[in-house]
Short mmCIF file of C-alpha atoms in Angstrom, two decimals:
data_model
loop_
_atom_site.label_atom_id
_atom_site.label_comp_id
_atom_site.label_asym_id
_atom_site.label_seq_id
_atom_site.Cartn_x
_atom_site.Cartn_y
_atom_site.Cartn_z
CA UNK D 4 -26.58 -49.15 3.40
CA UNK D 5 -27.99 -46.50 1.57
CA UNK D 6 -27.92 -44.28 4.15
CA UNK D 7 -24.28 -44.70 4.30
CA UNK D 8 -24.12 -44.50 0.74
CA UNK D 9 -26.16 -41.01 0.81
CA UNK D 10 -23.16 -39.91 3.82
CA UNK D 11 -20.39 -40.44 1.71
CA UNK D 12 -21.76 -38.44 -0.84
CA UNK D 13 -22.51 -35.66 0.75
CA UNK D 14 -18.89 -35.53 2.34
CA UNK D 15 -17.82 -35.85 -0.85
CA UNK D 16 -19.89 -32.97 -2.36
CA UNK D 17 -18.72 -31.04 0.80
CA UNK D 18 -14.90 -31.98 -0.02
CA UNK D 19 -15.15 -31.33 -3.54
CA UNK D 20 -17.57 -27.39 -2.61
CA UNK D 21 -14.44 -27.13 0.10
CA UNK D 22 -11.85 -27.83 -2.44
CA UNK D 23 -13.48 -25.94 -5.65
CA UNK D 24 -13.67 -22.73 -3.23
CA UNK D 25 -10.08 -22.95 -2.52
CA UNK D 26 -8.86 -23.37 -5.96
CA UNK D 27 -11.30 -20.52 -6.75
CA UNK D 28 -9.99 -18.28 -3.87
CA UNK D 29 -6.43 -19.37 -4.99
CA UNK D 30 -6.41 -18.29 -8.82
CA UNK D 31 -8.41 -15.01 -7.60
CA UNK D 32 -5.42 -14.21 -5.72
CA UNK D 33 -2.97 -15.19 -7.71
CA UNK D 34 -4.56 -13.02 -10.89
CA UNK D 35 -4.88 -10.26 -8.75
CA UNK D 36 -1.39 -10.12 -7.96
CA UNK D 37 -0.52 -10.68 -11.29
CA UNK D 38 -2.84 -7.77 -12.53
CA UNK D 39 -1.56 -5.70 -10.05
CA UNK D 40 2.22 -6.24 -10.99
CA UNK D 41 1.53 -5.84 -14.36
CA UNK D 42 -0.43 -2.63 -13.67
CA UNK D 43 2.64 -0.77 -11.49
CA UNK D 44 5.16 -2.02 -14.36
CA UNK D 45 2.71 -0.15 -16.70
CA UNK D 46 3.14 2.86 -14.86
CA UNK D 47 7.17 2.57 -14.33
CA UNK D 48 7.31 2.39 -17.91
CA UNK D 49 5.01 5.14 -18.56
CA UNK D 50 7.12 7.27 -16.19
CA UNK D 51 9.82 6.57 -18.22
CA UNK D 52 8.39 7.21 -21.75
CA UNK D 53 6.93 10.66 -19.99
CA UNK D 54 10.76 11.11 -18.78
CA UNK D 55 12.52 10.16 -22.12
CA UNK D 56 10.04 12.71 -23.74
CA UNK D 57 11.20 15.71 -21.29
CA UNK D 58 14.72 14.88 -22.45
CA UNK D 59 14.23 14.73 -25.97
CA UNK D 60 12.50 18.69 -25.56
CA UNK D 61 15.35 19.85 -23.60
CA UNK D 62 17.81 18.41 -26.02
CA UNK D 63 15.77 19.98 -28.80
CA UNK D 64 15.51 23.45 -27.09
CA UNK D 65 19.47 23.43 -26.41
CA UNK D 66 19.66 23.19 -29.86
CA UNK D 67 17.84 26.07 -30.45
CA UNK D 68 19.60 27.72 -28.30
CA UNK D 69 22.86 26.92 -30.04
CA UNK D 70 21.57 27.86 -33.27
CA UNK D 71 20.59 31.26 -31.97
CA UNK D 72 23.75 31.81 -30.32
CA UNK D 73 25.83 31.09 -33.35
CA UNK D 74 23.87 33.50 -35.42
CA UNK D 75 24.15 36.32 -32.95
CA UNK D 76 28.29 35.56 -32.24
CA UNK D 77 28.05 35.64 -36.61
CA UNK D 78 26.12 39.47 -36.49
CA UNK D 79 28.41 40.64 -34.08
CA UNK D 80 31.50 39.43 -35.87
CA UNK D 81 29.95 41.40 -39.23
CA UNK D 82 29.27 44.43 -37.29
CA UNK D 83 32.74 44.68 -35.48
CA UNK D 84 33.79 43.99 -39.34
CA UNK D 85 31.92 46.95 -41.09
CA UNK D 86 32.85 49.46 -38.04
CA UNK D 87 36.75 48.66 -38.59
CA UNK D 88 35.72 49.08 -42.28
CA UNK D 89 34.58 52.71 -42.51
CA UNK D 90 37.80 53.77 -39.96
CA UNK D 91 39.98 52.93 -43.44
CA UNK D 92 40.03 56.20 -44.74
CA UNK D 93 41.83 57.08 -41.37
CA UNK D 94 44.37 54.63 -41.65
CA UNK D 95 44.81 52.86 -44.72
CA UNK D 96 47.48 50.51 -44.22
CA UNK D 97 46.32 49.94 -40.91
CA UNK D 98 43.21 49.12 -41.35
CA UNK D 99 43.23 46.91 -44.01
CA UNK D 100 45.92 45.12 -42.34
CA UNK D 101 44.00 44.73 -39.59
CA UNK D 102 40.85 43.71 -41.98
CA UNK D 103 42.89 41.36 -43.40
CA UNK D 104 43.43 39.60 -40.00
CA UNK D 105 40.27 40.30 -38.49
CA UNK D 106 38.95 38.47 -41.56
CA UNK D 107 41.49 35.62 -41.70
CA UNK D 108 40.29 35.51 -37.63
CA UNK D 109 36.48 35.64 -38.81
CA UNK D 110 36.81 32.78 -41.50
CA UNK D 111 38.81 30.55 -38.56
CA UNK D 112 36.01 31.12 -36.60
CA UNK D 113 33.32 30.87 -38.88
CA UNK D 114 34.75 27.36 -40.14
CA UNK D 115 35.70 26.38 -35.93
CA UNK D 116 31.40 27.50 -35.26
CA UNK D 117 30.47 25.88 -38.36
CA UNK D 118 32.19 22.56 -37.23
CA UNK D 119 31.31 22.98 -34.19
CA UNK D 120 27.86 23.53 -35.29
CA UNK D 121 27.88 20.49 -37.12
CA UNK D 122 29.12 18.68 -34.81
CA UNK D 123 27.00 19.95 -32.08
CA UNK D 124 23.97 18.82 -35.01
CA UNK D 125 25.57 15.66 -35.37
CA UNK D 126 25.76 14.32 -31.83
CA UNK D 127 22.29 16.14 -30.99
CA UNK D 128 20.36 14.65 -33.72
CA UNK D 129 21.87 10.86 -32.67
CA UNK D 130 20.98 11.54 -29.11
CA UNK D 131 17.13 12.65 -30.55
CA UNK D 132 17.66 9.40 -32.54
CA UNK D 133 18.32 7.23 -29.86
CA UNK D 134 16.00 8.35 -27.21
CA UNK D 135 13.42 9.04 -30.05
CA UNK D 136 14.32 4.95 -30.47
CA UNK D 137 14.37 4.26 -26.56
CA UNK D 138 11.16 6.06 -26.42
CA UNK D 139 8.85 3.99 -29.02
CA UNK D 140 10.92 0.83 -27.65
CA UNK D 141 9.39 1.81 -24.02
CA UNK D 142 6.07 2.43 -26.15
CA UNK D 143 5.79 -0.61 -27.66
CA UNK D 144 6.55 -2.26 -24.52
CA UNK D 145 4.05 0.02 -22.52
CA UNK D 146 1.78 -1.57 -25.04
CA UNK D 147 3.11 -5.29 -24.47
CA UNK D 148 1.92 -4.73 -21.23
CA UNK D 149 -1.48 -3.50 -22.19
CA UNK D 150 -2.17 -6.48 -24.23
CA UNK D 151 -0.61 -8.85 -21.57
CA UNK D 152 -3.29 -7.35 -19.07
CA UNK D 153 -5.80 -7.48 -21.06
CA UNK D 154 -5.53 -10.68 -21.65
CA UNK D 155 -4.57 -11.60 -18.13
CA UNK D 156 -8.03 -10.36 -17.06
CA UNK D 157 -10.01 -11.89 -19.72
CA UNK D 158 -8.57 -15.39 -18.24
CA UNK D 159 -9.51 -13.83 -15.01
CA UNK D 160 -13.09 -13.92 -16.47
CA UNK D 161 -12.88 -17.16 -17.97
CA UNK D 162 -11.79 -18.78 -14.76
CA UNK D 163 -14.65 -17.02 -12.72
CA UNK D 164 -17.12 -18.36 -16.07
CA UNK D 165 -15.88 -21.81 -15.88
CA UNK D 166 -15.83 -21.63 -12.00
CA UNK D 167 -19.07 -20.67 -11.96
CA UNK D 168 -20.37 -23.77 -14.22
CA UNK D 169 -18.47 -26.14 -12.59
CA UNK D 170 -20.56 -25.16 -9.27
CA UNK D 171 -23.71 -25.10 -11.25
CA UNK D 172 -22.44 -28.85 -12.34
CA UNK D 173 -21.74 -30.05 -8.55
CA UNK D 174 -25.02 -28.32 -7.55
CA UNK D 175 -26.61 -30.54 -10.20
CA UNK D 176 -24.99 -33.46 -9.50
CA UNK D 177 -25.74 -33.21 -5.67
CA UNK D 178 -29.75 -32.41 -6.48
CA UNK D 179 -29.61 -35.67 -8.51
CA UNK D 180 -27.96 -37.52 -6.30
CA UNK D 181 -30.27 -36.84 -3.42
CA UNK D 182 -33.33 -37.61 -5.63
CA UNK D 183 -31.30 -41.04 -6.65
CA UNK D 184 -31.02 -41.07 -2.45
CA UNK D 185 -34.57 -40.38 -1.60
CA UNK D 186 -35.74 -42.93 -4.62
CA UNK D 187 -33.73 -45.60 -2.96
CA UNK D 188 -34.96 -44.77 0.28
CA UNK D 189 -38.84 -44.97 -0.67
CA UNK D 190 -38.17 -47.91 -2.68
CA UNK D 191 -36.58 -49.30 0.79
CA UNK D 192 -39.49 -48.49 2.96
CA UNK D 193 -41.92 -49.99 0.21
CA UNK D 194 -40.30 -53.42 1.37
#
């Protein structure tokens, strides 16, 4: 009987070893997938931050370039102004006919520029506002992420810490059962 008794226990310490190892093996895997999914969406969203950071620097630099244009176009319009200018002595009439309309033609197209400016201002500062937006959005997600790992791993270490008492706990179990066993047993032979 107590031989039988000490069978049954050990194939039920050698189930419950099997079974621990496999629920072990199985949340290792599982949390490494997970870490490792949560590690490539990290990057994708990094890549895109890094992209939406490129765009906002090109938008800003077209901008410059606008600006710049704009005041060139304006010196050259002044210039082409001051030489018609100095031909008035030449002829009068003429000339300040033609001053009249070249500056009727440089106020349209100092007030179509300076719309156009602001326009150009208007639409590029809501595009730096919205990516400026999309990028801290993709930040503070890039940053979800981190925390989500973080804590995904310390799990990962509390499973391994609990899975590593609840062996020490079967191991100790099993070492008192077989002294229960081997009490028995001596007790047995006594008789």
């Amino acid at each position: 009987e107590v031989e039988r008794r000490c069978r049954e226990l050990e194939e039920r310490l050698a189930r419950d070893t099997d079974r621990h190892r496999e629920d072990l093996d199985e949340l290792k895997k599982s949390t490494s997938q997970r870490i490792a999914t949560l590690e490539a969406e990290l990057n994708s969203k990094q890549q895109q931050c890094d992209e939406m950071k490129g765009l906002l620097t090109s938008t800003r630099e077209a901008l410059e370039e606008a600006k710049t244009s704009a005041s060139e176009r304006a010196a050259a319009l002044e210039a082409q102004q001051r030489s018609e200018l100095e031909t008035r002595d030449a002829k009068q009439g003429e000339v300040e006919r033609r001053c009249r309309e070249l500056e009727e033609r440089l106020a349209r197209d100092t007030d179509r520029h300076r719309e156009d400016l602001d326009e150009l201002k208007k639409s590029t500062s809501q595009r730096i506002a919205t990516l400026e937006a999309e990028l801290n959005s993709k930040q503070q997600q890039c940053d979800e992420m981190k925390g989500l790992l973080t804590s995904t791993r310390e799990a990962l270490e509390e499973a391994k810490t609990s899975a590593s008492e609840r062996a020490a706990a079967l191991e100790a179990q099993q070492r008192s059962e077989l002294e229960t066993r081997d009490a028995k047993q001596g007790e047995v032979e006594r008789r």
